[in-house]
Coordinates of C-alpha atoms and ligand atoms in Angstrom, one line a residue:
M1077 CA 8.2 -13.7 6.0
T1078 CA 9.9 -10.3 6.3
T1079 CA 10.4 -8.6 2.9
A1080 CA 13.0 -6.1 2.0
S1081 CA 10.8 -3.2 3.1
D1082 CA 7.7 -3.1 5.3
S1083 CA 6.0 -6.0 6.9
S1084 CA 4.2 -8.7 5.0
S1085 CA 2.1 -11.7 6.0
T1086 CA 2.7 -15.3 5.2
P1087 CA -0.3 -17.6 4.7
S1088 CA 0.0 -18.9 8.2
I1089 CA -3.4 -18.3 9.7
N1090 CA -5.6 -21.0 11.2
R1091 CA -9.1 -21.7 9.7
R1092 CA -11.1 -20.0 12.5
D1093 CA -9.1 -16.8 12.1
F1094 CA -9.4 -17.0 8.4
V1095 CA -13.2 -17.3 8.5
R1096 CA -13.6 -14.5 11.1
T1097 CA -11.3 -12.2 9.2
A1098 CA -12.9 -12.8 5.8
A1099 CA -16.3 -12.1 7.4
A1100 CA -15.0 -8.9 8.9
V1101 CA -13.5 -7.7 5.6
A1102 CA -16.7 -8.5 3.9
A1103 CA -18.4 -6.2 6.4
V1104 CA -16.4 -3.1 5.2
G1105 CA -19.6 -1.9 3.6
A1106 CA -19.8 1.0 6.1
A1107 CA -17.5 2.9 3.7
P1108 CA -19.1 5.0 1.0
Y1109 CA -17.1 3.5 -1.8
V1110 CA -18.9 2.0 -4.8
A1111 CA -17.4 -0.1 -7.6
R1112 CA -18.7 -2.2 -10.4
G1113 CA -17.2 -5.1 -12.2
R1114 CA -17.9 -8.2 -14.3
V1115 CA -19.7 -11.0 -12.6
L1116 CA -18.0 -14.4 -12.5
S1117 CA -19.9 -17.5 -11.5
A1118 CA -18.7 -19.6 -8.5
N1119 CA -16.9 -22.1 -10.8
D1120 CA -15.2 -19.7 -13.3
R1121 CA -11.5 -19.8 -12.8
I1122 CA -10.0 -16.3 -12.1
G1123 CA -6.7 -15.9 -13.9
I1124 CA -4.1 -13.8 -12.1
G1125 CA -1.2 -12.0 -13.8
F1126 CA 1.8 -10.5 -11.9
I1127 CA 3.6 -7.4 -12.9
G1128 CA 6.8 -7.2 -10.9
C1129 CA 8.2 -10.5 -9.7
G1130 CA 10.3 -9.3 -6.8
H1131 CA 10.1 -9.8 -3.0
R1132 CA 6.6 -8.5 -2.3
A1133 CA 5.2 -10.3 -5.3
S1134 CA 6.4 -13.6 -3.9
A1135 CA 4.3 -13.0 -0.7
H1136 CA 1.2 -12.5 -2.9
M1137 CA 2.0 -15.6 -5.0
K1138 CA 2.3 -17.7 -1.8
S1139 CA -1.0 -16.3 -0.4
L1140 CA -2.8 -17.0 -3.6
E1141 CA -1.3 -20.5 -3.9
W1142 CA -2.5 -21.2 -0.4
L1143 CA -6.0 -20.1 -1.3
Q1144 CA -5.9 -22.2 -4.4
T1145 CA -4.6 -25.4 -2.9
Q1146 CA -6.0 -25.2 0.7
Q1147 CA -9.2 -23.3 0.2
K1148 CA -9.8 -24.8 -3.2
L1149 CA -10.6 -21.4 -4.8
A1150 CA -10.9 -21.4 -8.6
I1151 CA -7.9 -19.2 -9.2
E1152 CA -4.7 -19.7 -11.1
A1153 CA -1.4 -17.7 -11.6
V1154 CA -1.5 -17.5 -15.4
A1155 CA 1.1 -14.9 -16.3
F1156 CA 4.3 -13.3 -15.0
S1157 CA 5.9 -10.1 -16.1
D1158 CA 9.2 -8.4 -15.1
M1159 CA 11.6 -6.1 -16.8
Y1160 CA 14.4 -8.3 -15.2
R1161 CA 13.9 -11.7 -17.0
P1162 CA 15.6 -14.0 -14.4
R1163 CA 13.1 -13.1 -11.6
M1164 CA 10.1 -13.5 -13.9
E1165 CA 11.3 -17.0 -14.9
Q1166 CA 12.2 -18.0 -11.4
R1167 CA 8.8 -17.1 -10.1
R1168 CA 7.0 -18.8 -13.0
D1169 CA 9.0 -21.9 -12.4
A1170 CA 8.3 -21.9 -8.7
I1171 CA 4.5 -21.2 -9.0
N1172 CA 3.2 -22.5 -12.4
K1173 CA 5.5 -23.8 -15.1
Q1174 CA 2.5 -23.7 -17.6
A1175 CA 2.0 -19.9 -17.1
K1176 CA 3.0 -17.4 -19.7
T1177 CA 5.9 -14.9 -19.2
Y1178 CA 5.9 -11.4 -20.7
H1179 CA 9.0 -9.3 -20.5
D1180 CA 6.8 -6.3 -21.4
Y1181 CA 3.8 -5.9 -19.1
R1182 CA 1.7 -4.4 -21.9
E1183 CA 1.6 -7.9 -23.4
L1184 CA 0.4 -9.4 -20.2
L1185 CA -2.4 -6.8 -20.2
A1186 CA -3.5 -8.0 -23.7
D1187 CA -3.7 -11.6 -22.5
P1188 CA -7.4 -12.6 -22.2
A1189 CA -6.6 -15.3 -19.6
V1190 CA -5.7 -12.6 -17.1
D1191 CA -8.6 -11.3 -15.0
I1192 CA -6.7 -9.7 -12.1
V1193 CA -3.4 -7.9 -12.3
C1194 CA -1.2 -7.8 -9.2
I1195 CA 1.2 -4.9 -9.4
A1196 CA 4.3 -5.1 -7.2
T1197 CA 6.8 -3.0 -9.0
P1198 CA 8.8 0.1 -7.7
D1199 CA 6.5 3.0 -6.7
H1200 CA 6.8 5.1 -9.8
H1201 CA 5.3 2.3 -11.9
H1202 CA 2.1 1.7 -9.8
A1203 CA -0.1 4.4 -11.3
P1204 CA 0.9 4.0 -15.0
Q1205 CA 0.5 0.2 -14.8
A1206 CA -2.8 0.4 -12.8
I1207 CA -4.3 2.9 -15.3
A1208 CA -3.2 0.7 -18.2
A1209 CA -4.6 -2.4 -16.5
L1210 CA -8.0 -0.8 -15.8
K1211 CA -8.2 0.5 -19.3
A1212 CA -7.5 -3.1 -20.5
G1213 CA -10.5 -4.2 -18.4
K1214 CA -8.5 -6.0 -15.7
H1215 CA -9.2 -5.9 -12.0
V1216 CA -6.2 -4.4 -10.1
Y1217 CA -4.5 -5.2 -6.8
V1218 CA -1.8 -2.5 -6.7
E1219 CA 0.9 -2.2 -4.0
K1220 CA 1.2 0.9 -1.8
P1221 CA 2.1 3.7 -2.2
I1222 CA -0.5 4.0 -4.9
T1223 CA 1.8 6.4 -6.7
H1224 CA 5.2 7.9 -6.4
W1225 CA 5.4 11.2 -4.5
R1226 CA 6.0 13.3 -7.6
Q1227 CA 2.9 11.8 -9.4
F1228 CA 0.0 13.8 -8.1
K1229 CA -1.3 14.3 -11.6
L1230 CA -1.2 10.6 -12.2
L1231 CA -2.9 10.0 -8.8
K1232 CA -5.8 12.1 -10.0
E1233 CA -5.9 10.3 -13.4
L1234 CA -5.9 6.9 -11.7
N1235 CA -8.7 8.0 -9.3
E1236 CA -10.7 9.2 -12.3
T1237 CA -10.0 6.0 -14.4
A1238 CA -10.9 3.8 -11.5
S1239 CA -14.2 5.6 -10.9
Q1240 CA -15.1 5.2 -14.5
S1241 CA -14.0 1.6 -14.8
K1242 CA -16.1 -1.5 -14.4
A1243 CA -13.1 -3.2 -12.9
L1244 CA -12.3 -3.2 -9.2
L1245 CA -9.1 -1.9 -7.5
Q1246 CA -7.6 -2.8 -4.1
C1247 CA -4.6 -0.9 -2.8
G1248 CA -2.0 -3.2 -1.0
T1249 CA -2.4 -1.8 2.5
Q1250 CA -3.2 -5.2 4.0
G1251 CA -3.6 -3.7 7.5
M1252 CA -7.1 -2.7 6.3
S1253 CA -8.1 -6.4 6.7
C1254 CA -8.0 -5.8 10.5
S1255 CA -11.5 -5.3 12.0
A1256 CA -10.4 -2.8 14.6
W1257 CA -10.6 0.2 12.1
R1258 CA -14.2 -0.6 11.2
Q1259 CA -15.1 -1.1 14.8
A1260 CA -13.6 2.3 15.7
R1261 CA -15.1 4.0 12.7
K1262 CA -18.6 2.8 13.8
L1263 CA -17.9 4.2 17.3
I1264 CA -16.9 7.6 15.8
T1265 CA -19.9 7.8 13.4
D1266 CA -22.2 6.8 16.3
G1267 CA -20.9 9.8 18.2
A1268 CA -19.0 8.0 21.0
I1269 CA -16.1 10.5 21.0
G1270 CA -18.1 13.5 19.9
Q1271 CA -16.4 15.8 17.3
P1272 CA -13.0 14.3 16.4
I1273 CA -10.2 16.9 16.9
H1274 CA -6.9 15.2 16.9
A1275 CA -5.3 11.9 15.9
E1276 CA -1.8 10.3 16.1
A1277 CA -0.3 7.6 14.0
G1278 CA 3.3 6.5 13.7
Y1279 CA 5.8 4.0 12.4
F1280 CA 9.1 3.3 14.3
R1281 CA 11.7 0.8 13.5
V1282 CA 15.5 0.3 13.4
G1283 CA 17.4 -0.6 10.3
D1284 CA 18.1 0.2 6.7
W1285 CA 17.6 -3.3 5.4
G1286 CA 14.7 -2.0 3.3
E1287 CA 17.0 0.4 1.5
R1288 CA 20.7 -0.3 1.4
G1289 CA 20.1 -3.9 2.4
M1290 CA 17.9 -4.8 -0.6
H1291 CA 19.1 -7.9 -2.3
V1292 CA 21.3 -7.4 -5.4
D1293 CA 20.6 -10.5 -7.5
D1294 CA 23.5 -9.9 -9.9
P1295 CA 26.2 -7.2 -9.2
N1296 CA 27.3 -7.6 -12.9
A1297 CA 23.8 -7.2 -14.4
K1298 CA 23.7 -5.0 -17.5
P1299 CA 21.0 -3.6 -19.7
G1300 CA 20.2 -6.1 -22.5
P1301 CA 17.8 -8.8 -23.4
D1302 CA 17.4 -9.8 -19.7
L1303 CA 17.2 -6.4 -18.2
N1304 CA 15.2 -3.5 -19.8
W1305 CA 16.7 -0.4 -18.3
D1306 CA 14.3 2.1 -20.1
E1307 CA 11.4 0.1 -18.8
F1308 CA 12.8 0.4 -15.3
L1309 CA 13.1 4.1 -15.7
G1310 CA 9.5 4.6 -16.9
D1311 CA 8.6 8.2 -16.4
S1312 CA 11.4 8.9 -13.9
P1313 CA 14.4 11.2 -14.9
K1314 CA 16.8 9.6 -17.4
R1315 CA 19.9 8.3 -15.7
E1316 CA 23.0 6.3 -16.5
F1317 CA 22.5 2.6 -15.8
S1318 CA 23.3 1.5 -12.2
V1319 CA 22.9 -1.8 -10.6
D1320 CA 22.1 0.0 -7.3
R1321 CA 19.2 1.8 -8.9
V1322 CA 17.7 -1.4 -10.2
F1323 CA 18.0 -3.6 -7.2
R1324 CA 18.2 -1.0 -4.3
W1325 CA 15.8 1.5 -5.8
R1326 CA 14.4 2.5 -2.3
L1327 CA 17.5 4.5 -1.7
F1328 CA 16.7 7.0 -4.5
E1329 CA 14.2 9.8 -4.6
D1330 CA 13.5 9.1 -8.3
Y1331 CA 11.7 5.8 -7.3
A1332 CA 10.9 6.1 -3.6
G1333 CA 10.4 8.6 -0.7
G1334 CA 11.5 6.9 2.5
P1335 CA 9.2 6.3 5.4
V1336 CA 6.5 8.8 4.3
T1337 CA 5.6 6.9 1.2
D1338 CA 6.9 3.4 2.1
L1339 CA 5.6 3.0 5.6
Y1340 CA 3.0 5.7 6.3
P1341 CA 0.4 4.4 3.8
H1342 CA 0.1 1.5 6.4
C1343 CA -0.3 3.5 9.5
F1344 CA -2.1 6.5 8.0
T1345 CA -4.7 4.8 5.8
P1346 CA -6.7 3.4 8.8
V1347 CA -6.8 6.9 10.4
V1348 CA -8.1 8.5 7.2
Y1349 CA -10.7 5.7 7.0
M1350 CA -11.8 6.0 10.7
L1351 CA -12.1 9.7 10.6
G1352 CA -13.8 9.7 7.1
V1353 CA -11.7 12.7 6.1
K1354 CA -10.8 13.5 2.5
C1355 CA -8.1 15.9 1.3
P1356 CA -6.3 18.0 3.9
S1357 CA -6.3 21.8 4.0
T1358 CA -2.5 22.1 5.0
V1359 CA 0.4 19.8 5.6
V1360 CA 3.8 20.6 7.2
A1361 CA 6.6 18.1 7.5
S1362 CA 10.1 17.7 9.1
G1363 CA 12.7 15.1 9.0
G1364 CA 15.9 14.1 7.2
I1365 CA 18.7 11.6 7.0
Y1366 CA 19.5 11.4 10.7
R1367 CA 20.9 7.9 11.2
Y1368 CA 22.0 6.4 7.8
P1369 CA 24.0 9.2 6.1
Y1370 CA 25.8 6.9 3.7
E1371 CA 26.8 7.7 0.1
L1372 CA 23.8 6.5 -2.0
R1373 CA 20.9 7.2 0.4
E1374 CA 18.8 10.2 -0.9
V1375 CA 15.6 9.5 1.0
P1376 CA 15.0 10.6 4.6
D1377 CA 15.1 8.0 7.5
S1378 CA 13.1 10.2 9.9
F1379 CA 9.9 11.9 8.9
N1380 CA 7.1 13.7 10.7
L1381 CA 3.8 15.2 9.4
L1382 CA 1.2 17.5 10.8
I1383 CA -1.9 17.3 8.6
D1384 CA -4.8 19.6 9.1
Y1385 CA -8.3 19.0 7.7
P1386 CA -11.1 21.4 6.8
E1387 CA -13.2 19.6 9.5
K1388 CA -10.8 21.1 12.1
I1389 CA -9.0 17.9 12.8
T1390 CA -5.2 17.6 13.1
V1391 CA -3.4 14.3 12.4
A1392 CA 0.2 13.8 13.5
V1393 CA 2.1 11.1 11.7
L1394 CA 5.5 10.5 13.3
G1395 CA 8.4 8.1 12.7
T1396 CA 12.0 7.2 12.4
Q1397 CA 14.0 4.3 11.3
G1398 CA 16.5 5.0 14.1
N1399 CA 14.5 3.7 17.1
N1400 CA 11.7 1.1 17.2
H1401 CA 10.0 1.8 20.6
P1402 CA 6.3 1.6 19.8
G1403 CA 5.3 4.4 22.2
T1404 CA 1.6 4.0 22.3
G1405 CA 2.1 0.2 21.9
P1406 CA 1.8 -2.1 18.9
A1407 CA -1.3 -1.7 16.7
P1408 CA -3.8 -4.6 16.4
S1409 CA -2.7 -4.8 12.8
G1410 CA 0.9 -5.9 12.3
S1411 CA 1.8 -3.7 9.3
V1412 CA 0.4 -0.6 10.8
G1413 CA 3.3 0.1 13.2
R1414 CA 2.4 1.7 16.5
A1415 CA -1.2 1.9 17.7
P1416 CA -3.1 5.1 16.6
V1417 CA -5.0 7.4 18.9
I1418 CA -8.2 9.2 17.9
R1419 CA -9.3 12.1 20.2
G1420 CA -12.7 13.7 20.1
W1421 CA -14.3 16.4 22.2
D1422 CA -16.0 13.8 24.4
G1423 CA -13.7 10.8 24.3
T1424 CA -10.6 9.0 23.0
I1425 CA -10.2 5.8 21.1
T1426 CA -7.0 3.8 21.6
F1427 CA -6.0 0.3 20.6
T1428 CA -4.2 -2.7 22.1
P1429 CA -3.3 -5.6 19.9
K1430 CA -6.6 -7.3 21.1
E1431 CA -8.9 -4.4 22.0
V1432 CA -10.5 -1.1 20.8
V1433 CA -10.6 1.0 24.0
L1434 CA -13.0 3.9 24.5
T1435 CA -12.1 6.4 27.2
P1436 CA -14.5 9.3 28.0
T1437 CA -13.1 12.8 28.6
Q1438 CA -13.9 14.2 32.1
G1439 CA -17.5 15.2 32.4
S1440 CA -18.7 13.6 29.2
K1441 CA -21.7 11.3 29.0
T1442 CA -19.8 8.6 27.2
K1443 CA -19.2 5.4 29.2
P1444 CA -15.8 3.7 29.2
A1445 CA -15.8 0.5 27.2
T1446 CA -13.5 -2.0 25.5
F1447 CA -14.3 -4.1 22.4
P1448 CA -12.4 -7.2 21.5
V1449 CA -10.8 -6.9 18.0
E1450 CA -12.8 -9.3 15.9
S1451 CA -10.1 -10.1 13.4
R1452 CA -6.4 -9.3 13.0
E1453 CA -4.6 -8.3 9.9
D1454 CA -4.1 -11.1 7.4
L1455 CA -2.8 -10.9 3.8
V1456 CA -4.6 -14.1 2.8
S1457 CA -8.0 -12.8 4.0
F1458 CA -7.3 -9.5 2.4
W1459 CA -6.8 -11.3 -1.0
K1460 CA -9.8 -13.5 -0.3
S1461 CA -12.1 -10.5 0.2
F1462 CA -10.8 -9.0 -3.1
L1463 CA -11.4 -12.2 -5.0
D1464 CA -14.9 -12.4 -3.5
A1465 CA -15.6 -8.8 -4.6
V1466 CA -14.2 -9.6 -8.1
R1467 CA -16.4 -12.7 -8.4
A1468 CA -19.4 -10.8 -7.2
G1469 CA -18.6 -7.9 -9.6
Q1470 CA -19.1 -5.5 -6.7
G1471 CA -17.0 -3.4 -4.4
P1472 CA -16.1 -1.8 -2.2
T1473 CA -12.8 -3.5 -1.8
A1474 CA -11.2 -3.5 1.6
S1475 CA -8.8 -0.7 0.6
P1476 CA -10.5 1.1 -2.3
M1477 CA -9.3 3.8 -4.6
D1478 CA -11.0 6.8 -3.0
L1479 CA -9.3 5.9 0.3
A1480 CA -5.9 5.6 -1.4
Y1481 CA -6.5 8.9 -3.2
H1482 CA -7.2 10.8 0.0
T1483 CA -4.4 9.1 1.9
Q1484 CA -1.8 9.6 -0.8
T1485 CA -2.7 13.2 -1.4
A1486 CA -1.8 14.1 2.2
L1487 CA 1.5 12.0 1.9
I1488 CA 2.5 13.7 -1.3
M1489 CA 1.8 17.1 0.2
G1490 CA 4.1 16.0 3.1
M1491 CA 6.9 15.1 0.8
L1492 CA 6.6 18.3 -1.2
A1493 CA 6.4 20.4 2.0
Y1494 CA 9.5 18.6 3.3
R1495 CA 11.5 19.2 0.1
A1496 CA 10.4 22.8 -0.2
Q1497 CA 10.6 23.5 3.5
K1498 CA 7.2 25.2 3.2
T1499 CA 3.5 24.5 4.2
A1500 CA 1.7 22.6 1.5
K1501 CA -1.9 23.8 0.9
F1502 CA -4.8 22.1 -0.9
D1503 CA -7.1 23.9 -3.2
A1504 CA -10.2 21.8 -2.8
Q1505 CA -12.0 23.6 -5.7
K1506 CA -9.4 22.8 -8.2
Q1507 CA -8.2 19.6 -6.5
E1508 CA -4.6 21.0 -6.7
I1509 CA -1.7 21.1 -4.3
V1510 CA -0.3 24.6 -3.8
I1511 CA 3.2 25.1 -2.4
Ligands
NAD281 N1 2.2 -4.0 1.5 C1 3.4 -4.3 2.0 O1 3.5 -4.7 3.2 C2 4.6 -4.3 1.1 C3 5.8 -4.9 1.5 C4 6.9 -4.8 0.7 C5 6.8 -4.1 -0.5 N2 5.7 -3.4 -0.8 C6 5.6 -2.6 -2.1 O2 5.8 -3.5 -3.2 C7 6.5 -2.9 -4.2 C8 7.6 -3.7 -4.7 O3 8.5 -3.9 -3.6 P1 9.6 -5.1 -3.6 O4 10.2 -5.1 -2.2 O5 8.9 -6.3 -4.1 O6 10.7 -4.6 -4.7 P2 11.6 -5.6 -5.6 O7 12.6 -4.7 -6.1 O8 11.9 -6.8 -4.8 O9 10.6 -6.0 -6.7 C9 10.2 -5.1 -7.8 C10 10.2 -5.9 -9.1 O10 9.6 -5.1 -10.1 C11 10.4 -5.3 -11.3 N3 10.2 -4.1 -12.2 C12 10.8 -2.9 -12.1 N4 10.3 -2.1 -13.1 C13 9.4 -2.8 -13.8 C14 8.5 -2.6 -14.9 N5 8.5 -1.4 -15.5 N6 7.8 -3.6 -15.3 C15 7.8 -4.8 -14.8 N7 8.6 -5.1 -13.7 C16 9.4 -4.1 -13.2 C17 11.8 -5.4 -10.8 O11 12.7 -6.1 -11.7 C18 11.6 -6.3 -9.5 O12 11.6 -7.7 -9.8 C19 6.9 -1.5 -3.6 O13 6.1 -0.5 -4.2 C20 6.7 -1.6 -2.2 O14 6.3 -0.4 -1.5 C21 4.6 -3.5 0.0

């Protein structure tokens, strides 16, 4: 299924792929992320509550339904919450008529039947809702981007809250379920390319279906008992009610950021993971509204970042919504856009949809080699690995909070640099962005 924005996976894998992918996700232990959580026995039912019942949430609901009915996992969708009542009720009716509905998500967080909260609301709600959920003792699956671009303070608060919580968090970058990144990370830490120096990632596509084309359920919708406008606004600037803001929120800077926050968490997260870098030293950015300059659109459709790290590594993240040629070719993981390139002093790692390719630089002792990708991206396996971690009460999850913190810090710096037309710097001592 293609959702309004970036790619998503339907539960359409065969059993062999599923077992391989699940095993590969479980092997993510190479990452230095540690989490703790409550231990559930194999037979305890895990209750899942959904905050945000829009398009992305429906992909999660279908994946979980598949795990429940086909894999016989002891899980159940027990609660649904949305500030727009019709969506909440439609999803409840489609998935589990016995489940509870809560117009206010805080009531869902108070429901003891909910063990895991799946947050798929517009970007500016992710951090406040994830923080509230962790504080309520719930495990959290939260969609990317982990925060809105103006919420760096909240990003730090969420990182802090997650590190102190017994509950687990997984960020919704499902491309991290692909084994290629772990295979490449191992090559890098084993020294196969020597000192990393440069990397490229990118996301190229054509179309504005994810912004202007978002589905407007009811053009006559108004604030009232069915639609809580203040709840939609959250911590964003106060505005007059507008149907476009509610249903086509990706057009507006108050709630979204364009490709840098919508698409680049997918292509950039694996690069941060493979390189093992943390916060950048500087970020510069360019871009603009180059192809879709219509009235309501505020967010750019073309966006480029140059991110430098204290380890003397540059990462270029490039993209436009005006041309979809993949350049370096498609990545092994569907949601990641085009294949990344990792360059070191002694060699280079590239990817095809099926292989991790190691190419030595001239004169280096490294031998050329290719490694079959053990498992491709899969949303069902990504969920399964999270459920396993929750049941075991132990992380790391396949896309943990530390990784999301470092990824999102660079992307926020990019958006701030673009808006100010300046270089964004990072003060590592104070963990602050300086612009
Ligand atoms: N990982 C992926 O591949 C992927 C794909 C698509 C979307 N997403 C992410 O999922 C999120 C949701 O995107 P979508 O396409 O489903 O949008 P959507 O507009 O279809 O759904 C968002 C839902 O949240 C509800 N909502 C808004 N404010 C709320 C609040 N305060 N409390 C409760 N509900 C609230 C809306 O009424 C709506 O039903 C976005 O952040 C997006 O980046 C991720």
